[in-house]
């Protein structure tokens, strides 16, 4: 039985002052009104040029982001790896709109891939398709609408960027994770991800697509993907998460009068997440898993299922994944036990990572149980160390 209450292991990298700082930060993000005000005020302050970068950097940025550049992340990557925890370098810039910005994101992603290819501590890279392709274009493709000649050329350029990224990952022998995004652009993302898997996942699992299990159709999607992989004889990489756009999804469905793609309740999301993990392990001949979760029950269940299906703790077919700055009790304890663990380590300029940081704060606020758990663990470790 894995002991996720082992706070000595969980917070081994934290100094006393860092632990106290994390305690007060999670106290702040537990306050919904404060987070809502912070979201509005920080976005406004950045827009009109108020000098708030220092405040952001000293709080949520330092907790959830590795630094502004890959070089800034180096010490963190090495420290994590010394404890058996790997890193996914994530250039956390969203909502790019110009061809130059898309090219820049591609180049930054290629840099993370080459960096990972030369180091044992970075086995994955990741990107969002909206970082290299226009949101509206992906929506039009997802809707099955006819593209203009200009849009066809634009889409071809976007696909070239995506294929360049995926091929570089293959050449560097690391895996590339494609993040899930809003449901109304996800069909285009799924289709391109499948195309890349068909091309690159014949010998090893290079390309992973992400399934947000708060969508009620994702379990069937996984089963369908498995059927294709088995029939065409390629590996299918899947990253499972619960999801990150719930409020936005429900609001849009209500406003536009279509059925919400989101599960009716958290219990349904948890059920499908666990069913998907079980399905992937039952079919691990073709399916590879990155389990993105801060849920202790699902994490413990996965360790039990690995044993039941004869998978070694260090099998490269299964990775446990948490976000940097969260659930260290899962990450460090699992690594100590010999499981493959990887932390999402975002990097990028403060002003460009603000949407990511706001989402982290909102998620912690809405997931009150998670925030309470983080606080309880930090308090336990502070008490063990005799910190006031």
Coordinates of C-alpha atoms in Angstrom, one line a residue:
X1 CA 0.0 0.0 0.0
X2 CA 1.5 3.3 -1.1
X3 CA 1.5 5.8 1.8
X4 CA 0.5 9.2 0.4
X5 CA 0.6 10.7 3.9
X6 CA 4.4 10.6 3.9
X7 CA 5.0 14.3 4.1
X8 CA 8.7 13.9 4.8
X9 CA 9.1 12.4 1.3
X10 CA 6.5 14.7 -0.3
X11 CA 8.2 17.9 0.8
X12 CA 11.8 16.9 0.7
X13 CA 12.7 19.6 -1.8
X14 CA 11.0 22.4 0.2
X15 CA 12.9 24.6 2.7
X16 CA 11.0 25.8 5.8
X17 CA 10.4 29.2 4.2
X18 CA 9.2 27.6 0.9
X19 CA 6.8 25.4 2.9
X20 CA 5.4 28.4 4.8
X21 CA 5.0 30.3 1.5
X22 CA 3.1 27.4 -0.1
X23 CA 0.8 27.2 2.9
X24 CA -0.2 30.9 2.6
X25 CA -0.6 30.6 -1.1
X26 CA -3.0 27.7 -0.9
X27 CA -4.9 29.6 1.9
X28 CA -5.3 32.5 -0.6
X29 CA -6.5 30.4 -3.5
X30 CA -9.1 28.7 -1.3
X31 CA -10.9 32.1 -1.2
X32 CA -13.2 32.2 -4.3
X33 CA -13.9 35.9 -4.1
X34 CA -10.2 36.7 -3.8
X35 CA -9.4 34.5 -6.8
X36 CA -12.2 36.1 -8.9
X37 CA -11.0 39.6 -8.0
X38 CA -7.4 38.6 -8.8
X39 CA -8.4 37.2 -12.2
X40 CA -10.1 40.5 -13.2
X41 CA -7.6 42.9 -11.6
X42 CA -4.4 41.1 -12.8
X43 CA -5.7 40.8 -16.4
X44 CA -6.6 44.5 -16.3
X45 CA -3.3 45.5 -14.8
X46 CA -1.3 43.7 -17.4
X47 CA -3.5 45.2 -20.2
X48 CA -2.9 48.8 -19.0
X49 CA 0.7 48.3 -18.1
X50 CA 0.6 48.4 -14.3
X51 CA 3.8 47.1 -12.6
X52 CA 2.4 43.9 -11.0
X53 CA 4.8 41.4 -12.5
X54 CA 6.8 41.3 -9.2
X55 CA 3.7 40.4 -7.2
X56 CA 2.6 37.7 -9.6
X57 CA 6.1 36.2 -9.7
X58 CA 6.4 36.1 -6.0
X59 CA 3.1 34.3 -5.5
X60 CA 1.4 32.0 -8.0
X61 CA 4.2 32.1 -10.7
X62 CA 6.9 30.7 -8.4
X63 CA 4.5 28.0 -7.1
X64 CA 3.3 26.8 -10.5
X65 CA 5.9 27.8 -13.1
X66 CA 9.5 26.8 -13.6
X67 CA 10.7 30.1 -15.0
X68 CA 10.6 32.3 -18.0
X69 CA 13.0 30.3 -20.1
X70 CA 14.2 26.7 -20.4
X71 CA 17.5 27.7 -18.8
X72 CA 15.5 29.0 -15.8
X73 CA 14.0 25.6 -15.4
X74 CA 17.3 23.7 -15.4
X75 CA 17.9 23.6 -11.6
X76 CA 14.3 22.6 -11.0
X77 CA 14.5 19.8 -13.5
X78 CA 17.7 18.5 -12.0
X79 CA 16.4 18.7 -8.5
X80 CA 13.2 16.8 -9.4
X81 CA 15.2 14.1 -11.2
X82 CA 17.5 13.6 -8.2
X83 CA 14.4 12.4 -6.4
X84 CA 13.2 10.2 -9.4
X85 CA 10.6 12.7 -10.6
X86 CA 10.8 13.6 -14.3
X87 CA 9.7 16.8 -16.0
X88 CA 7.6 17.8 -19.0
X89 CA 8.7 21.2 -20.3
X90 CA 5.5 23.1 -21.2
X91 CA 5.8 26.4 -23.0
X92 CA 2.5 27.7 -21.5
X93 CA 1.5 30.4 -24.0
X94 CA -2.0 30.3 -25.2
X95 CA -4.2 32.1 -27.7
X96 CA -1.6 33.1 -30.3
X97 CA -3.2 34.7 -33.4
X98 CA -0.6 35.5 -36.0
X99 CA 1.6 33.3 -38.2
X100 CA 4.7 34.7 -36.6
X101 CA 3.4 33.8 -33.1
X102 CA 2.6 30.3 -34.3
X103 CA 6.1 29.9 -35.7
X104 CA 7.6 31.2 -32.5
X105 CA 5.6 28.7 -30.4
X106 CA 6.7 25.9 -32.7
X107 CA 10.3 26.9 -32.3
X108 CA 10.0 27.1 -28.5
X109 CA 8.4 23.6 -28.5
X110 CA 11.2 22.2 -30.7
X111 CA 13.7 23.6 -28.2
X112 CA 12.0 21.7 -25.4
X113 CA 12.1 18.5 -27.5
X114 CA 15.8 18.9 -28.2
X115 CA 16.5 19.8 -24.6
X116 CA 14.7 16.6 -23.5
X117 CA 16.4 14.5 -26.1
X118 CA 19.8 15.4 -24.6
X119 CA 18.8 14.8 -20.9
X120 CA 17.4 11.8 -19.0
X121 CA 15.1 13.9 -16.8
X122 CA 12.8 15.1 -19.6
X123 CA 11.1 12.2 -21.4
X124 CA 8.1 14.2 -22.8
X125 CA 7.4 17.5 -24.5
X126 CA 3.9 19.0 -24.9
X127 CA 2.1 21.6 -26.9
X128 CA -1.4 23.0 -27.5
X129 CA -2.6 23.1 -31.1
X130 CA -4.0 26.6 -30.5
X131 CA -0.3 27.6 -29.9
X132 CA 0.5 26.7 -33.6
X133 CA -2.9 27.1 -35.3
X134 CA -5.7 29.7 -35.2
X135 CA -8.6 28.8 -32.9
X136 CA -11.2 29.9 -35.4
X137 CA -9.7 27.8 -38.1
X138 CA -9.7 24.7 -35.9
X139 CA -13.3 25.4 -35.1
X140 CA -14.3 25.6 -38.7
X141 CA -12.4 22.3 -39.5
X142 CA -14.1 20.7 -36.5
X143 CA -17.5 21.8 -37.7
X144 CA -16.8 20.2 -41.1
X145 CA -17.3 23.5 -43.0
X146 CA -15.7 24.2 -46.3
X147 CA -12.5 26.2 -46.1
X148 CA -11.7 29.0 -48.5
X149 CA -8.5 28.6 -50.6
X150 CA -6.7 30.9 -48.2
X151 CA -7.8 28.9 -45.2
X152 CA -6.7 25.7 -46.9
X153 CA -3.2 27.1 -47.2
X154 CA -3.4 28.3 -43.6
X155 CA -4.5 24.9 -42.4
X156 CA -1.7 23.2 -44.4
X157 CA 0.9 25.5 -42.7
X158 CA -0.6 24.6 -39.3
X159 CA -0.4 20.9 -40.0
X160 CA 3.2 21.3 -41.2
X161 CA 4.1 22.9 -37.9
X162 CA 2.4 20.1 -36.0
X163 CA 4.1 17.4 -38.0
X164 CA 7.5 19.1 -37.6
X165 CA 7.0 19.0 -33.8
X166 CA 6.0 15.4 -33.8
X167 CA 8.7 14.2 -36.1
X168 CA 11.4 16.0 -34.1
X169 CA 10.1 14.2 -31.0
X170 CA 10.5 10.9 -32.9
X171 CA 14.0 11.8 -33.9
X172 CA 14.9 12.6 -30.3
X173 CA 13.2 9.5 -29.0
X174 CA 11.0 11.3 -26.6
X175 CA 7.2 11.4 -26.6
X176 CA 5.0 14.4 -27.4
X177 CA 1.8 15.1 -25.6
X178 CA -1.0 17.0 -27.5
X179 CA -3.1 18.9 -25.0
X180 CA -6.9 18.7 -25.1
X181 CA -8.8 22.0 -25.5
X182 CA -12.4 23.3 -25.9
X183 CA -14.9 20.7 -27.3
X184 CA -15.8 22.8 -30.3
X185 CA -12.2 22.6 -31.6
X186 CA -11.4 19.1 -30.3
X187 CA -12.5 17.2 -33.4
X188 CA -9.8 18.8 -35.5
X189 CA -7.2 18.1 -32.7
X190 CA -8.3 14.5 -32.5
X191 CA -8.1 14.0 -36.2
X192 CA -4.6 15.5 -36.5
X193 CA -3.4 13.5 -33.5
X194 CA -4.6 10.3 -35.1
X195 CA -2.9 11.2 -38.3
X196 CA 0.4 11.7 -36.4
X197 CA 0.0 8.4 -34.5
X198 CA -0.5 6.5 -37.7
X199 CA 2.7 8.0 -39.1
X200 CA 5.0 7.9 -36.1
X201 CA 3.8 5.3 -33.6
X202 CA 4.7 2.1 -35.5
X203 CA 7.9 1.3 -33.6
X204 CA 7.5 3.2 -30.4
X205 CA 4.8 5.4 -28.8
X206 CA 5.8 8.9 -29.7
X207 CA 2.5 10.8 -30.0
X208 CA -0.1 11.0 -27.2
X209 CA -3.5 12.7 -27.4
X210 CA -5.3 13.9 -24.3
X211 CA -8.8 12.9 -23.3
X212 CA -10.7 15.0 -20.8
X213 CA -12.9 12.6 -18.9
X214 CA -15.4 15.2 -17.8
X215 CA -16.7 14.8 -21.3
X216 CA -19.3 12.0 -21.4
X217 CA -18.2 10.8 -24.9
X218 CA -14.5 10.3 -24.2
X219 CA -14.7 6.7 -23.0
X220 CA -16.2 5.7 -26.3
X221 CA -13.5 7.8 -28.1
X222 CA -10.8 5.8 -26.4
X223 CA -12.4 2.5 -27.3
X224 CA -12.7 3.6 -30.9
X225 CA -9.1 4.8 -31.0
X226 CA -8.0 1.4 -29.7
X227 CA -9.9 -0.4 -32.4
X228 CA -8.2 1.6 -35.1
X229 CA -4.7 1.1 -33.4
X230 CA -5.2 -2.7 -33.2
X231 CA -6.5 -2.9 -36.8
X232 CA -3.8 -0.8 -38.3
X233 CA -1.0 -2.1 -35.9
X234 CA 0.3 1.1 -34.3
X235 CA 0.6 2.3 -30.7
X236 CA -1.9 4.7 -29.3
X237 CA -0.7 7.1 -26.6
X238 CA -3.3 8.5 -24.3
X239 CA -3.1 11.1 -21.6
X240 CA -6.1 11.1 -19.2
X241 CA -7.2 14.1 -17.3
X242 CA -10.5 15.1 -15.7
X243 CA -10.7 18.4 -17.6
X244 CA -10.0 22.1 -17.5
X245 CA -12.8 24.1 -19.2
X246 CA -16.0 23.0 -17.4
X247 CA -17.6 26.4 -16.7
X248 CA -16.9 27.6 -20.2
X249 CA -18.2 24.5 -21.8
X250 CA -21.5 24.5 -19.9
X251 CA -22.1 28.2 -20.4
X252 CA -21.6 27.9 -24.2
X253 CA -23.9 24.9 -24.4
X254 CA -26.6 26.7 -22.5
X255 CA -26.2 30.0 -24.5
X256 CA -26.3 28.2 -27.9
X257 CA -28.9 25.6 -27.0
X258 CA -27.1 22.3 -27.5
X259 CA -26.5 19.4 -25.1
X260 CA -23.6 20.0 -22.8
X261 CA -20.6 17.8 -23.5
X262 CA -19.8 17.8 -19.8
X263 CA -20.8 15.0 -17.4
X264 CA -23.8 15.7 -15.2
X265 CA -21.7 15.4 -12.0
X266 CA -18.2 14.8 -10.6
X267 CA -19.1 11.2 -9.8
X268 CA -19.7 10.5 -13.5
X269 CA -16.3 12.0 -14.3
X270 CA -14.6 10.0 -11.7
X271 CA -16.3 6.8 -12.9
X272 CA -15.3 7.3 -16.5
X273 CA -11.8 8.3 -15.6
X274 CA -11.3 5.0 -13.6
X275 CA -13.1 3.0 -16.4
X276 CA -10.7 4.5 -19.0
X277 CA -7.6 3.6 -16.9
X278 CA -8.9 0.1 -16.5
X279 CA -9.6 -0.2 -20.2
X280 CA -6.2 1.0 -21.2
X281 CA -4.4 -1.4 -18.9
X282 CA -6.5 -4.3 -20.1
X283 CA -5.4 -3.4 -23.7
X284 CA -1.8 -2.4 -23.0
X285 CA -0.5 -4.2 -26.0
X286 CA -1.5 -1.2 -28.1
X287 CA -2.4 1.5 -25.5
X288 CA 0.1 3.6 -23.5
X289 CA -1.0 5.8 -20.6
X290 CA -0.1 9.1 -19.0
X291 CA -2.4 9.4 -16.0
X292 CA -2.8 13.0 -15.2
X293 CA -4.5 13.1 -11.8
X294 CA -4.3 14.7 -8.3
X295 CA -6.8 12.2 -7.0
X296 CA -5.4 9.8 -4.5
X297 CA -8.0 7.1 -5.0
X298 CA -7.5 6.9 -8.8
X299 CA -3.7 7.0 -8.3
X300 CA -3.8 4.1 -5.8
X301 CA -6.2 2.2 -8.1
X302 CA -3.8 2.5 -11.0
X303 CA -0.9 1.1 -8.9
X304 CA -3.1 -1.9 -8.1
X305 CA -4.2 -2.4 -11.7
X306 CA -0.6 -2.4 -12.9
X307 CA 0.1 -5.2 -10.5
X308 CA -3.0 -7.1 -11.5
X309 CA -2.1 -6.8 -15.2
X310 CA 1.5 -7.9 -14.7
X311 CA 3.1 -4.5 -15.5
X312 CA 6.3 -3.6 -13.6
X313 CA 6.3 -0.4 -11.5
X314 CA 8.8 1.1 -14.0
X315 CA 7.0 0.0 -17.1
X316 CA 7.3 2.8 -19.8
X317 CA 3.7 2.1 -20.8
X318 CA 2.4 3.8 -17.7
X319 CA 3.3 7.3 -16.3
X320 CA 1.8 9.1 -13.4
X321 CA 1.6 12.9 -13.9
X322 CA 0.9 15.9 -11.7
X323 CA 1.3 19.6 -12.2
X324 CA 4.3 21.4 -10.8
X325 CA 3.5 22.9 -7.5
X326 CA 0.6 20.5 -6.7
X327 CA 0.2 17.1 -5.2
X328 CA 3.8 16.5 -4.2
X329 CA 2.7 13.8 -1.9
X330 CA 1.7 11.8 -5.0
X331 CA 4.7 12.6 -7.1
X332 CA 7.5 12.1 -4.7
X333 CA 6.0 9.1 -2.9
X334 CA 5.3 7.3 -6.2
X335 CA 8.8 8.0 -7.5
X336 CA 10.3 6.7 -4.2
X337 CA 8.3 3.5 -4.7
X338 CA 9.7 3.0 -8.2
X339 CA 6.9 4.2 -10.5
X340 CA 7.3 6.5 -13.4
X341 CA 6.3 10.0 -12.4
X342 CA 6.4 13.2 -14.5
X343 CA 5.6 16.8 -13.5
X344 CA 4.2 19.3 -15.9
X345 CA 6.8 22.1 -15.6
X346 CA 5.4 25.2 -17.4
X347 CA 7.7 28.1 -18.5
X348 CA 7.2 31.4 -20.3
X349 CA 7.1 35.1 -19.7
X350 CA 4.9 36.2 -16.8
X351 CA 2.4 38.2 -18.9
X352 CA 2.0 35.3 -21.4
X353 CA 1.6 32.6 -18.7
X354 CA -1.1 34.6 -16.9
X355 CA -4.1 32.6 -18.4
X356 CA -2.4 29.4 -17.2
X357 CA -1.9 30.8 -13.7
X358 CA -5.4 32.0 -13.5
X359 CA -6.7 28.6 -14.5
X360 CA -4.5 27.0 -11.8
X361 CA -5.9 29.3 -9.1
X362 CA -9.5 28.8 -10.3
X363 CA -9.1 25.0 -10.3
X364 CA -7.8 25.0 -6.8
X365 CA -10.6 27.2 -5.7
X366 CA -13.3 25.0 -7.3
X367 CA -11.7 21.8 -6.1
X368 CA -12.1 22.7 -2.4
X369 CA -11.2 19.1 -1.4
X370 CA -7.9 19.3 -3.2
X371 CA -7.0 22.6 -1.6
X372 CA -7.9 21.3 1.8
X373 CA -5.8 18.2 1.3
X374 CA -2.8 20.4 0.2
X375 CA -3.1 22.5 3.3
X376 CA -3.5 19.5 5.6
X377 CA -0.4 17.9 4.3
X378 CA 1.6 21.1 4.5
X379 CA 0.4 21.7 8.1
X380 CA 1.4 18.1 9.0
X381 CA 4.9 18.6 7.6
X382 CA 5.3 22.0 9.3
X383 CA 4.3 20.3 12.6
X384 CA 6.8 17.5 12.0
X385 CA 9.5 20.0 11.4
X386 CA 8.5 22.2 14.3
X387 CA 7.7 25.2 12.2
X388 CA 5.4 27.8 13.7

